[in-house]
mmCIF file of C-alpha atoms and ligand atoms in Angstrom:
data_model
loop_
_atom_site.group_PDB
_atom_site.id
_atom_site.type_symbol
_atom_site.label_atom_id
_atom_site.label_comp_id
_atom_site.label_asym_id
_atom_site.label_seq_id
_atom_site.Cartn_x
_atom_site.Cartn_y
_atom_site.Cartn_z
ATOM 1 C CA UNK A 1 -12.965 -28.485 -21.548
ATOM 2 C CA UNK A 2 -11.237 -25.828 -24.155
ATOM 3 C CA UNK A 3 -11.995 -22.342 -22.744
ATOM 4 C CA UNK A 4 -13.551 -20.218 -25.768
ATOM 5 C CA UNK A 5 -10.753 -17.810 -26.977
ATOM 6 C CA UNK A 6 -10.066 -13.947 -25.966
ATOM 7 C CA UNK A 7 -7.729 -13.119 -28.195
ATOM 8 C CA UNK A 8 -10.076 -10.943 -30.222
ATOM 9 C CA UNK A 9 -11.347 -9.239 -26.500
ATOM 10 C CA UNK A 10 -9.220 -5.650 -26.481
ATOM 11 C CA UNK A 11 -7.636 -4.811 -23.294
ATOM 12 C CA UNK A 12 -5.835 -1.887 -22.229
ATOM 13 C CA UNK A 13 -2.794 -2.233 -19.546
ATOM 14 C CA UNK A 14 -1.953 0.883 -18.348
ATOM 15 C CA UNK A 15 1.789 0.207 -17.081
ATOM 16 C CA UNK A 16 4.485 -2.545 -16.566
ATOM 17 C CA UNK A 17 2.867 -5.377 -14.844
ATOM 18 C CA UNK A 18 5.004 -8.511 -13.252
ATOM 19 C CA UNK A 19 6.471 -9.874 -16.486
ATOM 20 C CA UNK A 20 4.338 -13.194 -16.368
ATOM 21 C CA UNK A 21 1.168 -11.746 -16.083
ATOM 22 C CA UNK A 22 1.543 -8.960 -18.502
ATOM 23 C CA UNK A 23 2.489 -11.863 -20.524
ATOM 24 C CA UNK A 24 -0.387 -14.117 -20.083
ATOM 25 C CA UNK A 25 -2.537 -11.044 -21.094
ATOM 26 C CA UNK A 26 -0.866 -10.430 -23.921
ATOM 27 C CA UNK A 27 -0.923 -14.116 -24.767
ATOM 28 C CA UNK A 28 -4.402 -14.153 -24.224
ATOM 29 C CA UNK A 29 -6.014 -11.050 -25.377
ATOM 30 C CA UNK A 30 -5.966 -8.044 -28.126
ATOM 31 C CA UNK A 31 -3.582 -6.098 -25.790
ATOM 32 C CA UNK A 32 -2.598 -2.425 -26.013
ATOM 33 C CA UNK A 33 0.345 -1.204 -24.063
ATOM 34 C CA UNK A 34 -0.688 2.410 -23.048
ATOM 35 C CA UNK A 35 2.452 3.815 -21.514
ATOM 36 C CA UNK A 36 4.374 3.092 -25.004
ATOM 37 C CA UNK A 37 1.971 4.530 -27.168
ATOM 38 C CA UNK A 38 3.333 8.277 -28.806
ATOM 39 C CA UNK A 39 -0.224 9.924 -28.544
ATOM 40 C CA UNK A 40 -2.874 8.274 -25.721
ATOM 41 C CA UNK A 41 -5.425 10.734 -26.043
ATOM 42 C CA UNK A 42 -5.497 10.148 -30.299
ATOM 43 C CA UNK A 43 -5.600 6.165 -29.792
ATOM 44 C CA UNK A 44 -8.011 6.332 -27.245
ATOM 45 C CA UNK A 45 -10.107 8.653 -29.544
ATOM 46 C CA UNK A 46 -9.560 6.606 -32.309
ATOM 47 C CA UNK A 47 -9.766 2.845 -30.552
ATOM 48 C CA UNK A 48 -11.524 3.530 -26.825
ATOM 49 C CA UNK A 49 -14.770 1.993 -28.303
ATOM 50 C CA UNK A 50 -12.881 -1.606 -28.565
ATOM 51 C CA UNK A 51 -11.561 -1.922 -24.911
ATOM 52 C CA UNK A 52 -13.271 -4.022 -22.659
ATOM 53 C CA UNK A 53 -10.903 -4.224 -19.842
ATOM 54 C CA UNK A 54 -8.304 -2.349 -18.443
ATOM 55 C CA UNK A 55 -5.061 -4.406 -16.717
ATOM 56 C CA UNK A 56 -3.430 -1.843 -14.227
ATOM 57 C CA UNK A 57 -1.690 -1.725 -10.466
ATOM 58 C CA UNK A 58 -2.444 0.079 -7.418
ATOM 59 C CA UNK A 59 0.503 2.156 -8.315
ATOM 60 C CA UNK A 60 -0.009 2.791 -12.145
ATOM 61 C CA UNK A 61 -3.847 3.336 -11.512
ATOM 62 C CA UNK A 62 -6.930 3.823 -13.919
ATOM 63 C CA UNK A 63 -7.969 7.868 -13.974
ATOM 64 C CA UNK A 64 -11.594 9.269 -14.445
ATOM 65 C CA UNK A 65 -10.140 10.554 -17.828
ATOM 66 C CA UNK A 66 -9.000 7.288 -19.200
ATOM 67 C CA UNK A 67 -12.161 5.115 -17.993
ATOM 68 C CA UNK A 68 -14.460 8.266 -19.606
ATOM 69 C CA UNK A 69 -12.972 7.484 -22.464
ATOM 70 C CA UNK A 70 -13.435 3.767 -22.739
ATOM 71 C CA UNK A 71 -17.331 3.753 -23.668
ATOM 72 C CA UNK A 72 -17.832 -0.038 -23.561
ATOM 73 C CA UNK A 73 -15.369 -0.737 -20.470
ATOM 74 C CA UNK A 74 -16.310 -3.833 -18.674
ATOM 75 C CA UNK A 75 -13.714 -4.319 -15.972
ATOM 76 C CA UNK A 76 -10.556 -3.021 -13.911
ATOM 77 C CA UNK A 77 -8.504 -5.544 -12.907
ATOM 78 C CA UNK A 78 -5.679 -4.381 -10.594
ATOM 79 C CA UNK A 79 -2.159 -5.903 -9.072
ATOM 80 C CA UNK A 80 -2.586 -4.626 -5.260
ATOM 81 C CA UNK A 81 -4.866 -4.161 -2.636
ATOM 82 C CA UNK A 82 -4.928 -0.557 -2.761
ATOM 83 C CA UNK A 83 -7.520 1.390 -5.048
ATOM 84 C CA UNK A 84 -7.296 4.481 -4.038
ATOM 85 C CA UNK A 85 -5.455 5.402 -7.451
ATOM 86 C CA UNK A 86 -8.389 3.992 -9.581
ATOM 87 C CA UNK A 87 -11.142 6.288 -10.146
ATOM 88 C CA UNK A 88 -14.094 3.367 -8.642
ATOM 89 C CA UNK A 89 -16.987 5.855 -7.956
ATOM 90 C CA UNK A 90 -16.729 6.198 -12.261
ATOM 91 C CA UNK A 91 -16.759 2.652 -12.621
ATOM 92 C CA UNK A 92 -19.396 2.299 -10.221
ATOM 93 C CA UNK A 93 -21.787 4.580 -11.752
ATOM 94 C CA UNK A 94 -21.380 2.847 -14.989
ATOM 95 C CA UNK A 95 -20.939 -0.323 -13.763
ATOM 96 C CA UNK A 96 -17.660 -1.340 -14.197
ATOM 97 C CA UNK A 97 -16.518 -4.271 -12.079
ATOM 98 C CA UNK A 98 -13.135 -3.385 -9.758
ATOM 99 C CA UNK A 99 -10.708 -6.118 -8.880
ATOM 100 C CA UNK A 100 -7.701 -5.557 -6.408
ATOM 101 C CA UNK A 101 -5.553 -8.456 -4.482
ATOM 102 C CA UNK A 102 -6.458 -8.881 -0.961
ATOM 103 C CA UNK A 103 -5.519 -11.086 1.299
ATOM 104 C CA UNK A 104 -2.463 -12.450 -0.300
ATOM 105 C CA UNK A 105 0.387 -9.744 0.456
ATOM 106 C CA UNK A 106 -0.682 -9.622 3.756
ATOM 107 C CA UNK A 107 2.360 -11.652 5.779
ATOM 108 C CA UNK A 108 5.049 -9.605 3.768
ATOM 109 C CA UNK A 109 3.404 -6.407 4.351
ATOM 110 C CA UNK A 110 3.161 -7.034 8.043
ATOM 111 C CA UNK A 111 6.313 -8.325 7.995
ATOM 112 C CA UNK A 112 7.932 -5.007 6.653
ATOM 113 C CA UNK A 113 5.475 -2.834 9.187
ATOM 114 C CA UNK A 114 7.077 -4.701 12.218
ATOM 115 C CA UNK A 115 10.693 -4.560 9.955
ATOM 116 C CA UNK A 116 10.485 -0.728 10.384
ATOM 117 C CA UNK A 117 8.856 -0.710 13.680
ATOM 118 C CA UNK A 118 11.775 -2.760 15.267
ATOM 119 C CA UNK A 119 13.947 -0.881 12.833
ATOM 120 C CA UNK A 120 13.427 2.984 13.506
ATOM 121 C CA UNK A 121 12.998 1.833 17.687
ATOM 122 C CA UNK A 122 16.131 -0.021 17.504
ATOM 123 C CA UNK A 123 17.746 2.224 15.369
ATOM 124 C CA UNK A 124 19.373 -0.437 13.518
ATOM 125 C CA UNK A 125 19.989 1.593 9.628
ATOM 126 C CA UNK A 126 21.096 4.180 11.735
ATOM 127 C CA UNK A 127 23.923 1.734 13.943
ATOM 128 C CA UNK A 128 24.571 0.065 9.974
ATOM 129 C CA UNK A 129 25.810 3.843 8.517
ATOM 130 C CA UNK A 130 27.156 4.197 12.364
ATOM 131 C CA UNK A 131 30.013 1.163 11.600
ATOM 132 C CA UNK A 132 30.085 1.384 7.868
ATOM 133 C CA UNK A 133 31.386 5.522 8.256
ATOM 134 C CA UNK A 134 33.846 4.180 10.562
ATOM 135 C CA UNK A 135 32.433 5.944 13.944
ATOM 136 C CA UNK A 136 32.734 2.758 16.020
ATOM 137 C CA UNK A 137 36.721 3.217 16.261
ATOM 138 C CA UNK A 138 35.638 6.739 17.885
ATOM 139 C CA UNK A 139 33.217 5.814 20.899
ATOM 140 C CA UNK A 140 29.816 3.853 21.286
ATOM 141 C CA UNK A 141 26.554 3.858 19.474
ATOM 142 C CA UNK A 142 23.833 5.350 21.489
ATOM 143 C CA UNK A 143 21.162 3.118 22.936
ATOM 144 C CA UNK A 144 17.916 3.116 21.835
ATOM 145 C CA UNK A 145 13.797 2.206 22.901
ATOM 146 C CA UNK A 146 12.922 -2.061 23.712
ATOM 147 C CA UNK A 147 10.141 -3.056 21.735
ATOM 148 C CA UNK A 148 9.285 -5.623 24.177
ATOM 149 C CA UNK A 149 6.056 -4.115 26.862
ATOM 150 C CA UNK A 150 5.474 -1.296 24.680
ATOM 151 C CA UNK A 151 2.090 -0.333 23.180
ATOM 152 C CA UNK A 152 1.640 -0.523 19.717
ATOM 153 C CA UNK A 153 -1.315 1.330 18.450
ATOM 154 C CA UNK A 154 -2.947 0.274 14.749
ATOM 155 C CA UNK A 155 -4.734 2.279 12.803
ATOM 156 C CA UNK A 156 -6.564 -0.073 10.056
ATOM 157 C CA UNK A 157 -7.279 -3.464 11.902
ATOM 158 C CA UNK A 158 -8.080 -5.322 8.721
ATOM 159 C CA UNK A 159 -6.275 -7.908 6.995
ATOM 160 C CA UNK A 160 -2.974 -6.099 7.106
ATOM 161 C CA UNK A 161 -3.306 -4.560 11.085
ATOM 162 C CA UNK A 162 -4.032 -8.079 12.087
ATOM 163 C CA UNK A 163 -1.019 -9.840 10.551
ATOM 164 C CA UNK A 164 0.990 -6.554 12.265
ATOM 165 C CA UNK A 165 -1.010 -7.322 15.595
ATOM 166 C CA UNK A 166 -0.294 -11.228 15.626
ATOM 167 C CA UNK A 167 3.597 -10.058 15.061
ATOM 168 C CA UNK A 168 3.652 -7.423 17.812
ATOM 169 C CA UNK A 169 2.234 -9.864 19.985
ATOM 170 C CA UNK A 170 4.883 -12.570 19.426
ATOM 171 C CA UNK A 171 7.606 -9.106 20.467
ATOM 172 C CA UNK A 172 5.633 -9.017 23.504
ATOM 173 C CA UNK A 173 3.804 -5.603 22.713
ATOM 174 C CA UNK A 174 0.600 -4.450 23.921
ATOM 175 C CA UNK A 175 -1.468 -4.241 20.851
ATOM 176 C CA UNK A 176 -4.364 -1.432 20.673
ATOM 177 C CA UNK A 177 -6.260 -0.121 17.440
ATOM 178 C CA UNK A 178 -8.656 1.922 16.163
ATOM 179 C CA UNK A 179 -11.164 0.838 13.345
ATOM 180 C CA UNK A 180 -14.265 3.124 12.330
ATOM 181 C CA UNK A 181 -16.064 0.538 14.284
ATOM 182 C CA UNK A 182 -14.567 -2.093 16.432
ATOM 183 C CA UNK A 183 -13.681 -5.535 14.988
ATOM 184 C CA UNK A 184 -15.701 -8.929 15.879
ATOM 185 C CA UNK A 185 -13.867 -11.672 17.553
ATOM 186 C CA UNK A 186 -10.300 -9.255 18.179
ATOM 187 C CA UNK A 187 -9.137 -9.213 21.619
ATOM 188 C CA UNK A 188 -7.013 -6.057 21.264
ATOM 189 C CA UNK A 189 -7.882 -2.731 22.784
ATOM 190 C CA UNK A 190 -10.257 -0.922 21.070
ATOM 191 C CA UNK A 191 -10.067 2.601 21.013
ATOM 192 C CA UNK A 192 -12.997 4.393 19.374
ATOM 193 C CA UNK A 193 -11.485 7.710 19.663
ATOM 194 C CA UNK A 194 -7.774 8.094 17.481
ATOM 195 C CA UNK A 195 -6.468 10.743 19.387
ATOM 196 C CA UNK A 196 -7.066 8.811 22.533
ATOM 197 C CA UNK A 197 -4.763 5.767 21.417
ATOM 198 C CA UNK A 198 -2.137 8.181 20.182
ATOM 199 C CA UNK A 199 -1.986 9.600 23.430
ATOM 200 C CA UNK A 200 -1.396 6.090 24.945
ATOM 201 C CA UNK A 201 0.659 3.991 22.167
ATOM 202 C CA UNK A 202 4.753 4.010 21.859
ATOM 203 C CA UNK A 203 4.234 3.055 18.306
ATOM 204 C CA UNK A 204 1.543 4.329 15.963
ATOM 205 C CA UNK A 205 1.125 1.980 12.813
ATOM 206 C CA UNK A 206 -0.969 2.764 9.931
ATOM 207 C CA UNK A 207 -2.634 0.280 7.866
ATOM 208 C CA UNK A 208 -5.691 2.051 6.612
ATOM 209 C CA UNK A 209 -6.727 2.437 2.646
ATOM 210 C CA UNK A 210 -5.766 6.178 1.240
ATOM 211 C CA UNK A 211 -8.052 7.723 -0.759
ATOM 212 C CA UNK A 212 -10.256 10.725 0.941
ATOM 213 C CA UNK A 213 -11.666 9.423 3.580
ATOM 214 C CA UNK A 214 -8.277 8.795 5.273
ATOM 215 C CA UNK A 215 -6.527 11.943 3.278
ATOM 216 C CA UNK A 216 -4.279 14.314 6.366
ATOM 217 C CA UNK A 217 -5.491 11.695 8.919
ATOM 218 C CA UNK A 218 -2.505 12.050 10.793
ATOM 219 C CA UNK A 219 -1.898 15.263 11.018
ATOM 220 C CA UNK A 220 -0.099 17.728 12.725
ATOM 221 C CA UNK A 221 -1.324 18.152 16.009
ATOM 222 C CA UNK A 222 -1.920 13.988 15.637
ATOM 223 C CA UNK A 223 1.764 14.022 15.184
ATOM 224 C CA UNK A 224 1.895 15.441 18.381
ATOM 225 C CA UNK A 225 -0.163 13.406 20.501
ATOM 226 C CA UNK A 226 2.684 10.589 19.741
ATOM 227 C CA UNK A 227 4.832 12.738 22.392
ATOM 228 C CA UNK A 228 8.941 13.134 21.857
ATOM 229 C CA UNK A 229 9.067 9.244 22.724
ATOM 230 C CA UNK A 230 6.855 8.021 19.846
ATOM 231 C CA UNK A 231 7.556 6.564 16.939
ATOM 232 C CA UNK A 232 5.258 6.336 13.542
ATOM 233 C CA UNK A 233 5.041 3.519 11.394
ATOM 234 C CA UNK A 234 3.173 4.052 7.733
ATOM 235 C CA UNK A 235 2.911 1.166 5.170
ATOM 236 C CA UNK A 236 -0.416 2.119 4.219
ATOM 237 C CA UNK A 237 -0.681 5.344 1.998
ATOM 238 C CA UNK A 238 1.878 8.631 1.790
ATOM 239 C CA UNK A 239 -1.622 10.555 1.634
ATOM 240 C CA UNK A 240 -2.465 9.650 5.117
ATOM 241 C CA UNK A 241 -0.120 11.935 6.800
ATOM 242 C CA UNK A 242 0.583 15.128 6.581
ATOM 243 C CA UNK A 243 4.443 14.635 5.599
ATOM 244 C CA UNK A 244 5.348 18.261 5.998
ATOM 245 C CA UNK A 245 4.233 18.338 9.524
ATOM 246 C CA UNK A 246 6.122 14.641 10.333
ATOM 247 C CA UNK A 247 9.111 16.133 8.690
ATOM 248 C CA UNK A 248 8.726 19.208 11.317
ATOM 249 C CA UNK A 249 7.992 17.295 13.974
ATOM 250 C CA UNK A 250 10.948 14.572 13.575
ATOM 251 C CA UNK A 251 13.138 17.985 12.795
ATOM 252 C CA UNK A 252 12.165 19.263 16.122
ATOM 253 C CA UNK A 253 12.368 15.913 18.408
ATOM 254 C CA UNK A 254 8.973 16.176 18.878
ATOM 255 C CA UNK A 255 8.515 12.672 17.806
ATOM 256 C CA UNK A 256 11.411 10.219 18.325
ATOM 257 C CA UNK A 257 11.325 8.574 14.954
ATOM 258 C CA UNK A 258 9.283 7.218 11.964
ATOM 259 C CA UNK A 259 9.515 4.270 9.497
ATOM 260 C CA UNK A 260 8.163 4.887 6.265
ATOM 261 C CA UNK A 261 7.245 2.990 3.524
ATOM 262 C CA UNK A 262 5.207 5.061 1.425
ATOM 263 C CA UNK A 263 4.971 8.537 0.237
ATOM 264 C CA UNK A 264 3.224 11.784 -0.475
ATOM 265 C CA UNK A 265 4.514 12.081 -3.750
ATOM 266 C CA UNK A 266 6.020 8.914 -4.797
ATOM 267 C CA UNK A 267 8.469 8.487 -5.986
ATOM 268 C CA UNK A 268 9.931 12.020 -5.055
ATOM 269 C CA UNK A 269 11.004 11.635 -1.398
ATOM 270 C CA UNK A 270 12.140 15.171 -0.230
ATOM 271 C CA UNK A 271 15.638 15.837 0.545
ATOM 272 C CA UNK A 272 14.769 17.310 4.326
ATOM 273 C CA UNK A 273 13.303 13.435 4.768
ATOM 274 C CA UNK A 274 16.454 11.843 3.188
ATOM 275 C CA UNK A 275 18.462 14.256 5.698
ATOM 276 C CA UNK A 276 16.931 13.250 9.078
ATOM 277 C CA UNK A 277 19.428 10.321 10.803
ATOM 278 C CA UNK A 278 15.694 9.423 13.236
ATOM 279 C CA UNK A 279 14.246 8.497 10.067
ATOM 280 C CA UNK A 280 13.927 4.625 8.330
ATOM 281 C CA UNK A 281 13.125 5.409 4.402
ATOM 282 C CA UNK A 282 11.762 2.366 2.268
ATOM 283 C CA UNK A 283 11.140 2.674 -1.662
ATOM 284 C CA UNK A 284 7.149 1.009 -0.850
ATOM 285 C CA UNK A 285 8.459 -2.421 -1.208
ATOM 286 C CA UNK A 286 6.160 -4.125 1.447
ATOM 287 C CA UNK A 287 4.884 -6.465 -0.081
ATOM 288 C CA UNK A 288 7.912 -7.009 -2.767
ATOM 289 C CA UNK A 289 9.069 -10.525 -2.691
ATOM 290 C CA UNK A 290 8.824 -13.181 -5.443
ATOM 291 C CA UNK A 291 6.618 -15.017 -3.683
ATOM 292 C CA UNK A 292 3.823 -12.528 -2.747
ATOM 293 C CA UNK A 293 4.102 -10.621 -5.798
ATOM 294 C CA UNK A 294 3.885 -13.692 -8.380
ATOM 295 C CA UNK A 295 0.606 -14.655 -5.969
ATOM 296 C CA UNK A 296 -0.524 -11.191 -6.443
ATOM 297 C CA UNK A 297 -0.277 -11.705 -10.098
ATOM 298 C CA UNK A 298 -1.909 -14.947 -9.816
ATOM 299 C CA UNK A 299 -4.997 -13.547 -8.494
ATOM 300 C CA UNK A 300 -5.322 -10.711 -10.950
ATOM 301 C CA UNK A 301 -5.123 -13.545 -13.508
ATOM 302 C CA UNK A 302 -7.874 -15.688 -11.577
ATOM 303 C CA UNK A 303 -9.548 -12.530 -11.773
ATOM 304 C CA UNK A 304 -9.680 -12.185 -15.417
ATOM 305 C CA UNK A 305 -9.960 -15.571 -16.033
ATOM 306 C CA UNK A 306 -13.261 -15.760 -13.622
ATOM 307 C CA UNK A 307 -14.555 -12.550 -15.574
ATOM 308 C CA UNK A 308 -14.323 -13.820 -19.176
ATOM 309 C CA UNK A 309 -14.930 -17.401 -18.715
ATOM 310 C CA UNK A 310 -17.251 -17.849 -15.504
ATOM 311 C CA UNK A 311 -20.091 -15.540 -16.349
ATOM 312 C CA UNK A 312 -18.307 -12.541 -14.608
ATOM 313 C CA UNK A 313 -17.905 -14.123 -10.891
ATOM 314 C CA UNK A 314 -14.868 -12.650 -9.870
ATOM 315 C CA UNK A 315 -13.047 -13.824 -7.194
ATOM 316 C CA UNK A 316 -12.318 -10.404 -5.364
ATOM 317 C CA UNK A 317 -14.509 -7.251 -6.185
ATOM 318 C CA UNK A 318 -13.589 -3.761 -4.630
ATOM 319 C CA UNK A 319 -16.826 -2.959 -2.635
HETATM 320 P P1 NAP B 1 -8.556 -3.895 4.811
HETATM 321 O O1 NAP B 1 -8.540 -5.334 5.171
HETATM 322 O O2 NAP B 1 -9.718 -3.353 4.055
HETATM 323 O O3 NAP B 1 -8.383 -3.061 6.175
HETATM 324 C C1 NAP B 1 -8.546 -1.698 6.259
HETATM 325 C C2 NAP B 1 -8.855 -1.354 7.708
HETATM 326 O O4 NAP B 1 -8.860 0.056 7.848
HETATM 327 C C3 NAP B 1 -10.213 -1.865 8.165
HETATM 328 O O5 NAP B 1 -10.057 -2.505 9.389
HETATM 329 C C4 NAP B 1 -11.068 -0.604 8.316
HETATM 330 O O6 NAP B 1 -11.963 -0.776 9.400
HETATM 331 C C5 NAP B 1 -10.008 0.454 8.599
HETATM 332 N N1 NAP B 1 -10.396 1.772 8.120
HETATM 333 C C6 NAP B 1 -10.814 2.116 6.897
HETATM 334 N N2 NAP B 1 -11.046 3.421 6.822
HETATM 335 C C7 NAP B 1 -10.769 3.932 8.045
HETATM 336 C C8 NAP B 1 -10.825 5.240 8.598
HETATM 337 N N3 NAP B 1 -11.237 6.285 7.898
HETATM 338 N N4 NAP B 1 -10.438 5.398 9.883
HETATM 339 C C9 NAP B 1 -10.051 4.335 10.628
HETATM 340 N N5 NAP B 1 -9.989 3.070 10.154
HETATM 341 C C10 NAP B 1 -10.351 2.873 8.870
HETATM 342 O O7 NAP B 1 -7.282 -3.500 3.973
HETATM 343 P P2 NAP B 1 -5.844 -4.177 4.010
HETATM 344 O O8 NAP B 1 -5.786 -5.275 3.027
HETATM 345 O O9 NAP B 1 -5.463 -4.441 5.404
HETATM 346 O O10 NAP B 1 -4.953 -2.975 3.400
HETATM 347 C C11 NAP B 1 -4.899 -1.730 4.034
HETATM 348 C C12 NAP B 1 -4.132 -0.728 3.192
HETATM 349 O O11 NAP B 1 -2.734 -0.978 3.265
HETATM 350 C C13 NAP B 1 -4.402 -0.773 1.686
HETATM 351 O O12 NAP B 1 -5.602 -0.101 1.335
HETATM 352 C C14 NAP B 1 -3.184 -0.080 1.131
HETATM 353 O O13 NAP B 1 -3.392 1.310 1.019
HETATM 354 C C15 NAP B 1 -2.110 -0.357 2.152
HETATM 355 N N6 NAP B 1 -1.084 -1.281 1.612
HETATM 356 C C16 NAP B 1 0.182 -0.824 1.442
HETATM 357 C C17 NAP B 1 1.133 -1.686 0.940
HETATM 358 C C18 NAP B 1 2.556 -1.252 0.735
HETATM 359 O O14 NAP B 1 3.213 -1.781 -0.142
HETATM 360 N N7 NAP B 1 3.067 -0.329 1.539
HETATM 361 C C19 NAP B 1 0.799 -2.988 0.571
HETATM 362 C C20 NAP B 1 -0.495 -3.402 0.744
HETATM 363 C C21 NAP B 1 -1.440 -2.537 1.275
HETATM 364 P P3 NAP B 1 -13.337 0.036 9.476
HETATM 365 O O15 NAP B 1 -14.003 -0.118 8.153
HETATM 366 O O16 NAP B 1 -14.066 -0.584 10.619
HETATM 367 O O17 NAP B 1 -12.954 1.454 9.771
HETATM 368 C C1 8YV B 2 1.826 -2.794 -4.399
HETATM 369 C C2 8YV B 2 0.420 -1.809 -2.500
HETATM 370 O O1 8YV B 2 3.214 -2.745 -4.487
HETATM 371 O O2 8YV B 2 -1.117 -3.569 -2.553
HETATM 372 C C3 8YV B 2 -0.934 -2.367 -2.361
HETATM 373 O O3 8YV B 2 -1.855 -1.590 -2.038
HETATM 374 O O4 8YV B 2 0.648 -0.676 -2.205
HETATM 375 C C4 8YV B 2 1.528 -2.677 -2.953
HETATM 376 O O5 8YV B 2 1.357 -4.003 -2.562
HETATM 377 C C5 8YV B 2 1.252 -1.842 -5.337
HETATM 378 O O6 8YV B 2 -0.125 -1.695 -5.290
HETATM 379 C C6 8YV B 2 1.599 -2.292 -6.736
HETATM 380 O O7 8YV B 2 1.611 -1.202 -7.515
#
């Protein structure tokens, strides 16, 4: 059966997208690149009342200001799992149906969590500048913390924290976490109270959403708790720590190390960061392969599809 056409439907993408899916939306539908247009706030004065959707990412986003200003928006469709930068309580209140990408990044995002765990513990970027400066002609890297018996504390046990739990199993770690409420059917030690499990982990990993409810989690006196032995691990959001006080901290040896993935202010990384030799720096490329991103594009596309051709049953809502 011939699905009825969308090419006169008017969608907004708010940034780049993975070439093939910003081309099957632009194949597909009326499609207004927003980033290239001269004026935003005259178009979207002008030709807000035509957009139905908007196509956007976790790290492009869709503000309060734009989505006020799309009176007959339908649906957000987004490229990531994250949604912290999309204004959702708007669309809620008017309706608006939110789509992210669960599920499918979740092997290469654990993968990179356990990457920098093994990496900032082994200190294995720091032994690669080590040979490549030439120091190995001039006396012996230093050694550095097993992985292997040591306790790896997760904040965020969902999809993500469990694919970095099944991982830190297979290294032989002792795998703790703390959820709001403890997870059915997981084995792992539960703490209820975070401070607690700082106290006791080797590794802190987070894997929880940003957005408010996690905003300054870790903070400084968190930070602390690790103990000049710890190590943190973030893949989830910059927002979730208090950077200045990890910067201080690692500064200060009060923490032995941190692998990070994401960012306060992406993608501005600050120079007293870049400095720090205890320090593994990724440009939030967990889940960046071609693999997981074309199936993360795959899924935004089932979402559209689902929207505008199976009476709006889309495959993975936000909330
Ligand atoms: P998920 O399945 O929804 O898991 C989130 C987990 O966090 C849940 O177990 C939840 O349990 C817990 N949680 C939520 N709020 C919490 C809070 N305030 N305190 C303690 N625990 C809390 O999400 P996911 O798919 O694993 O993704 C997690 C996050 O990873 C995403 O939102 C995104 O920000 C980040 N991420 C980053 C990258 C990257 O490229 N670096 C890639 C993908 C995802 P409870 O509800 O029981 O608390
Ligand atoms: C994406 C992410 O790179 O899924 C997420 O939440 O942070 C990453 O997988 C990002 O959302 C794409 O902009």
């Amino acid at each position: 059966m011939t699905q009825p056409s969308t090419r006169d439907v008017s969608v907004l993408i708010i940034g780049a997208l993975l070439p093939s899916l910003q081309e099957a939306v632009e194949t597909h539908f009326d499609a207004t690149r927003f980033w290239e247009l001269p004026d935003q706030n005259a178009w979207l004065a002008q030709h807000g009342d035509r957009i139905k959707a908007i196509v956007t990412s976790g790290a492009l986003g869709a503000s309060s200001e734009v989505i006020g200003k799309l009176p007959n928006l339908e649906a957000i469709f987004s490229f990531g799992v994250g949604y912290d930068s999309i204004a959702v309580d708007a669309a809620r209140d008017r309706g608006i149906v939110v789509t992210n990408t669960p599920a499918v990044l979740d092997d290469c995002v654990a993968d990179t969590a356990m990457a920098l765990t093994l990496d900032v513990m082994r200190r294995y970027s720091e032994a690669d500048r080590f040979v490549r400066a030439g120091k190995w002609t001039q006396g012996k890297f230093p050694l550095a913390s097993k992985i292997g018996g040591k306790k790896i504390g997760i904040v965020g046990l969902g999809n993500i924290g469990e694919s970095i739990a099944k991982r830190a199993a297979a290294f032989d770690m002792h795998v703790l976490y703390h959820n709001r409420k403890p997870k059915p059917g997981v084995a792992y030690q539960y703490y209820a109270d975070l401070d607690a499990m700082i106290t006791d982990c080797d590794v802190l990993v987070l894997a929880v959403p940003g957005g408010k409810s996690t905003e300054g989690l870790i903070d400084a006196k968190r930070i602390d708790l690790l103990g000049s032995k710890g190590f943190l691990v973030n893949i989830a959001r910059g927002s979730v720590v208090d950077q200045s006080a990890l910067i201080q901290a690692l500064s200060d040896g009060r923490i032995a190390g941190a692998g990070l993935d994401v960012y306060e202010d992406e993608p501005n990384v600050p120079q007293a960061l870049i400095d720090l030799h205890n320090v593994v720096l990724l440009p939030h490329l967990a889940s960046g392969t071609h693999e997981t991103r074309q199936a993360m594009g795959d899924l935004v596309w089932s979402n559209i599809q689902a929207y505008f051709h199976d009476s709006r049953k889309v495959l993975t809502p936000v909330g």
